Tab-separated table of C-alpha atoms in Angstrom:
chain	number	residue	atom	x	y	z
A	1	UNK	CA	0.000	0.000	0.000
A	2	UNK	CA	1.076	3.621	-0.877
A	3	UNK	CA	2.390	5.519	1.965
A	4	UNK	CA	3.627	8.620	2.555
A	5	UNK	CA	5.359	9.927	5.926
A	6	UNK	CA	6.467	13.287	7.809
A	7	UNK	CA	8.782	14.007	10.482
A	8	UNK	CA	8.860	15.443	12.848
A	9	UNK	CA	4.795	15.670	13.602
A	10	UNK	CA	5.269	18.882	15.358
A	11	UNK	CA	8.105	21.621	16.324
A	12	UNK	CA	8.810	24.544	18.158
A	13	UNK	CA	11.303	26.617	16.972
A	14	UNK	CA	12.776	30.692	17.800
A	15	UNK	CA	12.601	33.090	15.186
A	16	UNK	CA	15.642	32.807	12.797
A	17	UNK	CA	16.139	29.445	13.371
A	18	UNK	CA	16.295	26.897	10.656
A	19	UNK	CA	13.589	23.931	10.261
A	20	UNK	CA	14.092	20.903	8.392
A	21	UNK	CA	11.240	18.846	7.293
A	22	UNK	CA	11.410	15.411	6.810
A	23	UNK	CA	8.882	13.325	4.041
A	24	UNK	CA	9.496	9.846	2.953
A	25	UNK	CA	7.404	7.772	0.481
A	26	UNK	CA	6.686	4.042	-0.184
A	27	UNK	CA	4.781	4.462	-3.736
A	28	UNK	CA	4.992	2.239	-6.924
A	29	UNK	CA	6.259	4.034	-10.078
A	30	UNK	CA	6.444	7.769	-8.267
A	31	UNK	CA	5.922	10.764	-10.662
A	32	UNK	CA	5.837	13.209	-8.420
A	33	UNK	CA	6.197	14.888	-4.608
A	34	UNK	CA	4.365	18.056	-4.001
A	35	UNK	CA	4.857	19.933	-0.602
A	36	UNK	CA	2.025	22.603	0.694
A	37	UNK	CA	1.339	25.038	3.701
A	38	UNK	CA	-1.449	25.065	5.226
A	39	UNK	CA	-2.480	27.929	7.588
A	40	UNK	CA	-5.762	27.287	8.887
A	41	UNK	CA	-7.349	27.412	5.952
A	42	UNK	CA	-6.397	26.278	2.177
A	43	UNK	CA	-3.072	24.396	1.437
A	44	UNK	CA	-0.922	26.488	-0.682
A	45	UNK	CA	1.578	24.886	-3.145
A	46	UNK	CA	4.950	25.291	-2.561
A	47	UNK	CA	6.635	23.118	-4.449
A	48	UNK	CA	6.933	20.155	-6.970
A	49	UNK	CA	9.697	17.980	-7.586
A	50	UNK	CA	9.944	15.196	-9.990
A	51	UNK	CA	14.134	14.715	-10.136
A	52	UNK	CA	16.100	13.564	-7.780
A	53	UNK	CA	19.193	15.799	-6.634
A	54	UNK	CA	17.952	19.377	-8.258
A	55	UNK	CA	17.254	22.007	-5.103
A	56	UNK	CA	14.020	23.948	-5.762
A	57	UNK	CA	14.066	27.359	-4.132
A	58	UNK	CA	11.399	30.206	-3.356
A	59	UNK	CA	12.765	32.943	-0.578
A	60	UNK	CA	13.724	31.500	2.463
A	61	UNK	CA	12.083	28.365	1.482
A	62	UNK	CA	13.912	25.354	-0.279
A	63	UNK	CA	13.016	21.552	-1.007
A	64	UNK	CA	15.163	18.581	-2.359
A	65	UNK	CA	13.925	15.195	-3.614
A	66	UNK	CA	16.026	11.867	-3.478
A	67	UNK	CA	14.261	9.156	-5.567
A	68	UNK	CA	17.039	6.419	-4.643
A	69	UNK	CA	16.619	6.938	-0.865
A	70	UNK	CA	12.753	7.516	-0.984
A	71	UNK	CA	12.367	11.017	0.676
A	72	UNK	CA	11.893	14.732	0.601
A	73	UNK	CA	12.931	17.554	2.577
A	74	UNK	CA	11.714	21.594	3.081
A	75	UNK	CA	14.206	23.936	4.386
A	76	UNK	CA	12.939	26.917	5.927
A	77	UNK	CA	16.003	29.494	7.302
A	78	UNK	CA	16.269	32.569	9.132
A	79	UNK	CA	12.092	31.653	9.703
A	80	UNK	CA	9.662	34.152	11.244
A	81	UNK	CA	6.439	34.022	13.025
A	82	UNK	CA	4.517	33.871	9.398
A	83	UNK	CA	6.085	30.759	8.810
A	84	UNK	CA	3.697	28.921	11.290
A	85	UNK	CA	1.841	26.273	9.645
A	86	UNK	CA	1.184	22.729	8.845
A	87	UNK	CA	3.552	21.623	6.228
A	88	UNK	CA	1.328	18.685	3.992
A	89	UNK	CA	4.061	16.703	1.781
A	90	UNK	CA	2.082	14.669	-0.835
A	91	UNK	CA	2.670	12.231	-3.372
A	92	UNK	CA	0.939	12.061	-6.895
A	93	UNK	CA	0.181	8.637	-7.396
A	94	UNK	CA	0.357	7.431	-10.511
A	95	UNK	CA	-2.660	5.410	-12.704
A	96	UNK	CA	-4.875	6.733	-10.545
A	97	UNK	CA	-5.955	9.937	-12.414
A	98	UNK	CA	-4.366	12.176	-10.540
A	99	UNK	CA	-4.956	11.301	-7.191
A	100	UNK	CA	-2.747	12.591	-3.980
A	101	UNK	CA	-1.304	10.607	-0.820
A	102	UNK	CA	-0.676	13.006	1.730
A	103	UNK	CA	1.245	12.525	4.694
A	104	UNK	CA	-0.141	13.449	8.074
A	105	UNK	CA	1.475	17.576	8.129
A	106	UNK	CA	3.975	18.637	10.404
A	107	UNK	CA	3.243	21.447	12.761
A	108	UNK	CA	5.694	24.221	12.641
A	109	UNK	CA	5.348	26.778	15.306
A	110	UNK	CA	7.359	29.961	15.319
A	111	UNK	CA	7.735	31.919	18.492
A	112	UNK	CA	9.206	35.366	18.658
B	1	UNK	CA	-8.494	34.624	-12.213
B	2	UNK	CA	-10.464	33.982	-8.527
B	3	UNK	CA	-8.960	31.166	-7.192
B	4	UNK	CA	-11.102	27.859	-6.263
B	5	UNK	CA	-14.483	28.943	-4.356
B	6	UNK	CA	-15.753	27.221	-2.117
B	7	UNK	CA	-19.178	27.759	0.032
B	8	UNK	CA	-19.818	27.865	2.484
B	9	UNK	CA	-17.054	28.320	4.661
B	10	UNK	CA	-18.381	26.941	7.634
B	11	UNK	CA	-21.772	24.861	7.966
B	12	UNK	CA	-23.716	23.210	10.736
B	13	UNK	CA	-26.041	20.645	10.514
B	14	UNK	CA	-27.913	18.750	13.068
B	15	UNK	CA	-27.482	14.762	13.269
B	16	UNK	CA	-30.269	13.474	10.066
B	17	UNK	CA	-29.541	16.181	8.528
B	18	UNK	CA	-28.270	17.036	4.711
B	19	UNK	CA	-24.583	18.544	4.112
B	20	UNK	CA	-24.199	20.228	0.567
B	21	UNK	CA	-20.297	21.757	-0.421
B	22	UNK	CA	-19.881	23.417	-3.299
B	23	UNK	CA	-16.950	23.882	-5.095
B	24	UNK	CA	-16.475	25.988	-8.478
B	25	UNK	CA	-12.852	25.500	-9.868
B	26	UNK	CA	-10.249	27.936	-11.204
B	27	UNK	CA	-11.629	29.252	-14.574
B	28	UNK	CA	-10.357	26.604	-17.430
B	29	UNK	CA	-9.925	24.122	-15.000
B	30	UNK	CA	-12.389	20.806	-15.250
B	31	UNK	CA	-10.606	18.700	-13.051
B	32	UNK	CA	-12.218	18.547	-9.499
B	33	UNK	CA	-10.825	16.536	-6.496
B	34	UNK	CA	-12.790	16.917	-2.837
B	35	UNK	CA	-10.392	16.009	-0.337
B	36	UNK	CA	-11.875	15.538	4.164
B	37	UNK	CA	-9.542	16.765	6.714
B	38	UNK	CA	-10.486	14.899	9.968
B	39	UNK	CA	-9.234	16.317	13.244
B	40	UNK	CA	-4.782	16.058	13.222
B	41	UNK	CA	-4.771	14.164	10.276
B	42	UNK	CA	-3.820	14.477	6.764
B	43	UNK	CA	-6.103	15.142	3.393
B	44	UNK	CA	-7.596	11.999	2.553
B	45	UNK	CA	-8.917	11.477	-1.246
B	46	UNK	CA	-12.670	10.947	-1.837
B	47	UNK	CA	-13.264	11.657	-5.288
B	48	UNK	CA	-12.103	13.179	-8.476
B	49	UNK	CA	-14.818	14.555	-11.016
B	50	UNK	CA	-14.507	15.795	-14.660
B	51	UNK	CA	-17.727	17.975	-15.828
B	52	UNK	CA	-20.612	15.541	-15.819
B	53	UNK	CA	-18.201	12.228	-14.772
B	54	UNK	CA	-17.625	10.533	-11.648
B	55	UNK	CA	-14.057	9.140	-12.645
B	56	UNK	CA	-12.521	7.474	-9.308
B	57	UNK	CA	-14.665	7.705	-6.096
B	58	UNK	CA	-12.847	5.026	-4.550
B	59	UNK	CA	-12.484	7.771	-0.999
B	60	UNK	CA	-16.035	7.956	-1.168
B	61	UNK	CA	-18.006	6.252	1.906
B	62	UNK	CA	-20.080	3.860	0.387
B	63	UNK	CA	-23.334	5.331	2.177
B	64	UNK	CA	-24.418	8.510	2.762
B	65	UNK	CA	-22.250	10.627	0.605
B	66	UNK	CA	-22.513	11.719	-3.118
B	67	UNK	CA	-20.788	14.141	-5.537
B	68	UNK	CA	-21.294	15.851	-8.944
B	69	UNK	CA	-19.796	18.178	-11.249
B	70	UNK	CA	-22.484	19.425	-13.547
B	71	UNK	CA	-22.044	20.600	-17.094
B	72	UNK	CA	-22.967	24.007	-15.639
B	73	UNK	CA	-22.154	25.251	-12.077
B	74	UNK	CA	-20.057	24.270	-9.192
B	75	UNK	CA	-19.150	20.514	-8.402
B	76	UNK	CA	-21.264	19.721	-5.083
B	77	UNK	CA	-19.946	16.848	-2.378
B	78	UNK	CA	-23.449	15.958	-0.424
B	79	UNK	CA	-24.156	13.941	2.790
B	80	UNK	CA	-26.937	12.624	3.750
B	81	UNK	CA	-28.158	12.124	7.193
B	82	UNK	CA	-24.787	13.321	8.319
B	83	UNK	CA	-23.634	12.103	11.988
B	84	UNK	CA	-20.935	13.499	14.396
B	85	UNK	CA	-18.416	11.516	12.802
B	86	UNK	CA	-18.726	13.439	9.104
B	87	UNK	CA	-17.192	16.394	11.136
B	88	UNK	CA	-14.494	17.877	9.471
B	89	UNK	CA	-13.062	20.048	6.632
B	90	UNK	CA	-13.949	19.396	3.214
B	91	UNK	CA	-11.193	20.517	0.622
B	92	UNK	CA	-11.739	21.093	-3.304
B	93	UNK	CA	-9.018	21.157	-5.572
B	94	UNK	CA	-9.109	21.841	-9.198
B	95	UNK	CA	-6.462	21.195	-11.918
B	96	UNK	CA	-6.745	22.301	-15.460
B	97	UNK	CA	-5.962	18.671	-16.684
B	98	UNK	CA	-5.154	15.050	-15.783
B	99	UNK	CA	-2.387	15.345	-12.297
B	100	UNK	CA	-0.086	12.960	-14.673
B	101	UNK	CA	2.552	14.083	-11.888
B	102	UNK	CA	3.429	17.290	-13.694
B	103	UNK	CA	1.050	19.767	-12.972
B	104	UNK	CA	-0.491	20.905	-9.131
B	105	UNK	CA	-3.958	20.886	-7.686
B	106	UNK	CA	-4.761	24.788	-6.672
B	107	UNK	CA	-7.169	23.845	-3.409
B	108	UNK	CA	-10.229	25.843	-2.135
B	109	UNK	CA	-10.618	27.649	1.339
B	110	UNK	CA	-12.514	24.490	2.284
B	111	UNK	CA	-15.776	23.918	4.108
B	112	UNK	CA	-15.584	23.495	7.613
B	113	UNK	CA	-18.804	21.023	8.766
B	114	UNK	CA	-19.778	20.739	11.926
B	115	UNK	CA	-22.564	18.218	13.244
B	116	UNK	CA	-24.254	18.969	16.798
């Protein structure tokens, strides 16, 4: 069965500090591994990454895929008290028109 | 270009009572997905709905719980005597084609239901 998992579930973290965000994926023939925020209210798309090795970057924001080793991560630096959120990593799964297996979210909270 | 709508925001409904979500997608996007949120847990897929098709409902409960995405107007997720368990956020996502792996899903506010 297709699975997708996060670490950490949930962290607390200063202002300026750096997160790391950990998803890793059991799925058969993976196209695709999409990462979102979600802040209460709609998940926003961050990022998609279909290659292994190539660093996709927005701002303070980052995200690498390895497709030998089976996992993801987000980089957030220097973060701030926006970046609070639930992190969703997904997985498109393929033959199944379009359908995504998301992990459970990890909750990032930012104190001042 | 208004993102995905969805309405209401927030609904309550009695136990027996009828839940209707709508969902209208990005403009030139006939792709809809309705993802539930429960409670600390991740989006779980229900169904995915080109205009006028049901294509994979395999998310769907088997009872209770319908969806359609008419020629015209929004797609609409509907429950049916709803009970406190159907509590939760309902998420629509649209996509202008087939998620082959190389395009997103933009997602809705979502629809907040609660049953007293």
């Amino acid at each position: 069965e297709d699975k997708v998992v996060q670490s950490p579930l949930s962290l607390v973290v200063h202002e300026g500090d750096t997160v790391t965000l950990n998803c890793s994926y059991e799925v058969t023939n993976f196209r695709s591994l999409l990462w979102y925020k979600q802040e209460k209210k709609a998940p926003t798309f961050l990022f998609m990454l279909t290659s292994s090795g190539i660093e996709k970057k927005s701002g303070r924001l980052s995200s690498i895929l390895d497709k030998k080793e089976l996992f993801s991560i987000l980089n957030i630096t220097a973060t701030q008290t926006g970046d609070s959120a639930i992190y969703l990593c997904a997985v498109g799964i393929p033959d199944s028109w379009g359908k995504l297996q998301f992990g459970a979210g990890t909750q990032v909270v930012v104190t001042p | 270009n208004a993102g995905v709508m969805q309405n209401p925001r927030h609904l309550v409904r009695r136990r027996g009572q009828e839940a209707r979500l709508r969902c209208s997608p990005m403009k030139g996007h006939s792709h809809v997905y309705w993802y539930r949120q429960l409670p600390e847990e991740g989006l779980k897929f229900m169904v995915y709905l080109q205009k006028e098709n049901i294509i994979d409902e395999s998310g769907m409960p088997k009872e209770r719980f319908s969806a359609e995405f008419p020629k015209e107007g929004p797609s609409i997720l509907r429950i049916q005597q709803v009970v406190r368990g159907d509590s939760a956020a309902y998420f629509c996502a649209s996509s202008p084609r087939l998620l082959t792996g190389f395009t997103e899903a933009f997602f809705g506010q979502g629809t907040r239901l609660t049953v007293v």
